[in-house]
Amino acid sequence: EPEVTQTPSHQVTQMGQEVILRCVPISNHLYFYWYRQILGQKVEFLVSFYNNEISEKSEIFDDQFSVERPDGSNFTLKIRSTKLEDSAMYFCASSERGRAEKLFFGSGTQLSVL
Amino acid sequence: AQSVTQLGSHVSVSEGALVLLRCNYSSSVPPYLFWYVQYPNQGLQLLLKYTSAATLVKGINGFEAEFKKSETSFHLTKPSAHMSDAAEYFCAVSEDTGGFKTIFGAGTRLFVKA
């Protein structure tokens, strides 16, 4: 089965630094998402992206966050100035269509902010 | 706004016993409902989804879930637990409101005893 791939699997950064988390969605998918999971807590929606623009975002996704599809294959999440509370597992997902469609998840990037 | 509540953060069953994982949802419009499973160090994988066809939905690995509108529930069951079922299970809801967003519950960790 096709896979969503995420790099790196672990990222350690200092508070205040910028990080970019990278994802390669499944090639024929049109909808892309970022979720995060703080240790021991629920999987939280951050943002969805379709047709080269954000289609929906949560309250968590403030001005410190941005997403980009810089070429035909990558989908990135940038955190401009990391805070301690940004430490979490970040999951990228993609789907062929929106809403009722099955989401395909990557294995996640564990971000640790020190 | 949609939300999902999973009753019980941990459920423990014996191998061969019935598995019942509970999920209640809140939605202002007819929802799309999902169960996902997460094995250690992996992303989430879809087990099954409800999209307003049959109220009893069959998924992979012998799991099924029943949509009960009167109870706003979508409980996941499996008649006979196997050791390989030990994982974290997430109930999720998606609404047709114009945006592309799936909201996840807090998860239930299933333990299977030999």
Coordinates of C-alpha atoms in Angstrom, one line a residue:
Chain A
E1 CA 0.0 0.0 0.0
P2 CA 1.3 3.5 -0.7
E3 CA 2.7 5.4 2.3
V4 CA 3.0 8.9 3.7
T5 CA 6.6 9.5 4.7
Q6 CA 7.8 12.0 7.3
T7 CA 11.3 13.3 8.0
P8 CA 13.0 13.5 10.4
S9 CA 11.6 10.9 12.8
H10 CA 13.0 12.8 15.7
Q11 CA 13.9 16.5 16.0
V12 CA 15.5 18.2 18.9
T13 CA 15.6 22.0 19.0
Q14 CA 16.2 24.9 21.3
M15 CA 13.3 27.2 22.4
G16 CA 13.0 30.1 20.0
Q17 CA 14.5 28.3 17.0
E18 CA 12.7 27.6 13.8
V19 CA 11.9 24.1 12.7
I20 CA 10.6 22.6 9.5
L21 CA 8.9 19.2 9.5
R22 CA 8.7 17.5 6.2
C23 CA 6.2 15.1 4.7
V24 CA 5.7 13.4 1.3
P25 CA 2.0 12.6 0.9
I26 CA 0.8 9.9 -1.3
S27 CA 1.3 11.0 -4.9
N28 CA -2.3 11.1 -6.2
H29 CA -3.8 12.6 -3.0
L30 CA -5.2 16.1 -3.1
Y31 CA -5.8 16.9 0.6
F32 CA -3.1 17.3 3.2
Y33 CA -3.2 17.6 6.9
W34 CA -1.1 18.2 10.0
Y35 CA -2.0 16.8 13.4
R36 CA -0.1 16.7 16.6
Q37 CA -0.2 14.5 19.7
I38 CA 1.3 15.8 23.0
L39 CA 2.4 12.8 25.1
G40 CA -0.5 11.2 26.8
Q41 CA -3.1 13.5 25.1
K42 CA -5.4 13.3 22.2
V43 CA -4.5 13.7 18.5
E44 CA -5.2 17.3 17.7
F45 CA -6.1 18.8 14.3
L46 CA -3.8 21.6 13.2
V47 CA -4.5 22.4 9.6
S48 CA -5.9 21.1 6.3
F49 CA -4.6 22.1 2.9
Y50 CA -6.1 21.8 -0.5
N51 CA -5.5 23.4 -3.9
N52 CA -2.4 25.2 -2.5
E53 CA -4.2 26.9 0.3
I54 CA -5.3 26.3 3.8
S55 CA -8.9 25.1 3.9
E56 CA -9.3 24.9 7.6
K57 CA -7.2 25.5 10.7
S58 CA -7.5 25.1 14.5
E59 CA -6.9 27.6 17.2
I60 CA -3.6 26.0 17.9
F61 CA -2.4 26.9 14.4
D62 CA -1.5 30.5 15.2
D63 CA 0.9 32.9 13.4
Q64 CA 3.9 30.9 14.5
F65 CA 2.8 28.0 12.3
S66 CA 2.8 27.9 8.5
V67 CA 2.4 25.2 5.8
E68 CA 3.7 25.0 2.3
R69 CA 3.7 22.7 -0.6
P70 CA 7.0 23.9 -2.2
D71 CA 7.0 21.5 -5.1
G72 CA 4.8 18.7 -6.4
S73 CA 5.7 16.2 -3.7
N74 CA 6.6 17.8 -0.4
F75 CA 4.3 19.3 2.3
T76 CA 6.0 21.1 5.1
L77 CA 5.0 22.5 8.5
K78 CA 7.1 25.3 9.8
I79 CA 7.2 26.5 13.4
R80 CA 8.8 30.0 13.4
S81 CA 9.8 30.3 17.0
T82 CA 9.4 27.1 19.0
K83 CA 8.1 27.0 22.5
L84 CA 8.4 24.3 25.1
E85 CA 4.7 23.5 24.7
D86 CA 5.3 22.7 21.0
S87 CA 7.0 19.5 22.1
A88 CA 4.8 16.7 20.6
M89 CA 4.5 14.0 17.9
Y90 CA 3.5 15.7 14.7
F91 CA 1.6 13.6 12.1
C92 CA 1.2 14.4 8.5
A93 CA -1.8 12.8 6.7
S94 CA -3.2 12.9 3.2
S95 CA -6.4 11.8 1.5
E96 CA -7.6 11.4 -2.0
R97 CA -10.7 13.5 -1.3
G98 CA -11.9 15.5 1.7
R99 CA -14.3 15.0 4.6
A100 CA -15.5 11.4 4.7
E101 CA -12.3 10.1 3.2
K102 CA -9.8 7.8 4.8
L103 CA -6.8 9.6 6.1
F104 CA -3.4 8.0 5.4
F105 CA -1.0 8.9 8.2
G106 CA 2.8 9.1 8.3
S107 CA 4.7 7.6 11.3
G108 CA 5.2 11.0 12.8
T109 CA 8.0 13.4 13.8
Q110 CA 8.8 13.5 17.5
L111 CA 9.6 17.2 18.2
S112 CA 11.4 18.0 21.5
V113 CA 11.9 21.6 22.4
L114 CA 14.5 22.2 25.1
Chain B
A1 CA -18.9 21.9 16.3
Q2 CA -18.2 18.2 16.3
S3 CA -16.5 16.4 19.2
V4 CA -15.8 12.8 20.2
T5 CA -15.7 11.3 23.7
Q6 CA -14.1 7.9 24.3
L7 CA -15.1 6.3 27.5
G8 CA -12.1 4.6 29.2
S9 CA -8.5 5.5 28.5
H10 CA -7.5 1.9 29.1
V11 CA -9.4 -1.4 28.5
S12 CA -8.0 -4.8 29.4
V13 CA -9.4 -8.0 28.1
S14 CA -8.3 -11.7 28.0
E15 CA -7.4 -13.3 24.8
G16 CA -10.6 -14.7 23.2
A17 CA -12.9 -12.3 25.1
L18 CA -15.2 -9.7 23.6
V19 CA -13.6 -6.3 22.9
L20 CA -15.9 -3.3 23.4
L21 CA -14.5 0.2 23.0
R22 CA -16.9 3.0 23.6
C23 CA -17.3 6.2 21.6
N24 CA -19.9 9.0 21.8
Y25 CA -20.0 11.8 19.4
S26 CA -21.5 15.3 19.2
S27 CA -22.3 16.8 15.8
S28 CA -24.7 19.4 14.5
V29 CA -25.1 17.7 11.2
P30 CA -25.1 14.0 10.1
P31 CA -21.5 13.0 10.9
Y32 CA -19.0 10.7 9.2
L33 CA -17.5 8.5 11.9
F34 CA -14.3 6.5 11.9
W35 CA -12.2 4.2 14.1
Y36 CA -8.4 4.3 13.7
V37 CA -5.8 2.1 15.3
Q38 CA -2.3 3.1 16.2
Y39 CA 0.4 0.5 16.9
P40 CA 3.6 1.5 18.7
N41 CA 5.9 3.8 16.7
Q42 CA 3.4 4.0 13.8
G43 CA 0.9 6.4 12.4
L44 CA -2.8 5.8 12.6
Q45 CA -4.5 3.3 10.3
L46 CA -8.2 3.3 9.4
L47 CA -10.2 0.3 10.8
L48 CA -13.6 1.3 9.5
K49 CA -15.8 4.2 8.7
Y50 CA -19.5 5.1 8.7
T51 CA -20.9 7.4 6.0
S52 CA -24.7 7.0 6.4
A53 CA -25.1 3.7 4.5
A54 CA -25.5 0.7 6.8
T55 CA -25.6 1.4 10.5
L56 CA -23.5 -1.7 11.2
V57 CA -20.0 -1.2 9.7
K58 CA -17.5 -4.0 9.3
G59 CA -13.8 -3.2 9.2
I60 CA -10.5 -4.9 9.0
N61 CA -9.2 -7.5 11.5
G62 CA -12.6 -8.7 12.5
F63 CA -13.7 -5.3 14.1
E64 CA -17.1 -3.8 13.6
A65 CA -19.0 -0.8 14.9
E66 CA -22.6 0.2 15.1
F67 CA -23.9 3.7 14.6
K68 CA -26.8 4.5 17.0
K69 CA -28.2 7.9 16.3
S70 CA -30.5 7.9 19.3
E71 CA -27.6 7.3 21.6
T72 CA -25.1 9.3 19.6
S73 CA -22.8 6.3 19.9
F74 CA -20.4 4.5 17.6
H75 CA -18.9 1.7 19.8
L76 CA -16.3 -0.6 18.4
T77 CA -16.5 -4.4 19.0
K78 CA -14.7 -7.6 18.2
P79 CA -16.1 -10.9 19.3
S80 CA -12.7 -12.5 20.2
A81 CA -9.6 -10.6 21.1
H82 CA -6.2 -11.6 19.8
M83 CA -2.9 -10.6 21.3
S84 CA -2.1 -8.7 18.1
D85 CA -5.1 -6.4 18.8
A86 CA -3.2 -4.7 21.6
A87 CA -2.9 -1.1 20.4
E88 CA -4.4 2.4 20.9
Y89 CA -7.8 3.0 19.3
F90 CA -9.1 6.4 18.2
C91 CA -12.7 7.3 17.4
A92 CA -13.0 10.2 15.0
V93 CA -15.7 12.4 13.5
S94 CA -15.8 14.5 10.4
E95 CA -18.6 16.9 9.3
D96 CA -19.6 18.1 5.9
T97 CA -19.3 21.8 6.8
G98 CA -17.2 23.1 4.0
G99 CA -13.9 22.6 5.6
F100 CA -11.7 19.5 5.7
K101 CA -11.2 18.4 9.3
T102 CA -11.4 15.2 11.2
I103 CA -11.5 15.4 15.0
F104 CA -10.1 12.6 17.1
G105 CA -11.0 11.3 20.5
A106 CA -8.5 11.0 23.3
G107 CA -7.9 7.3 22.5
T108 CA -8.4 4.0 24.3
R109 CA -5.4 1.8 24.9
L110 CA -6.4 -1.9 24.6
F111 CA -4.4 -4.5 26.6
V112 CA -4.9 -8.2 25.8
K113 CA -3.9 -10.7 28.4
A114 CA -2.8 -14.2 27.6

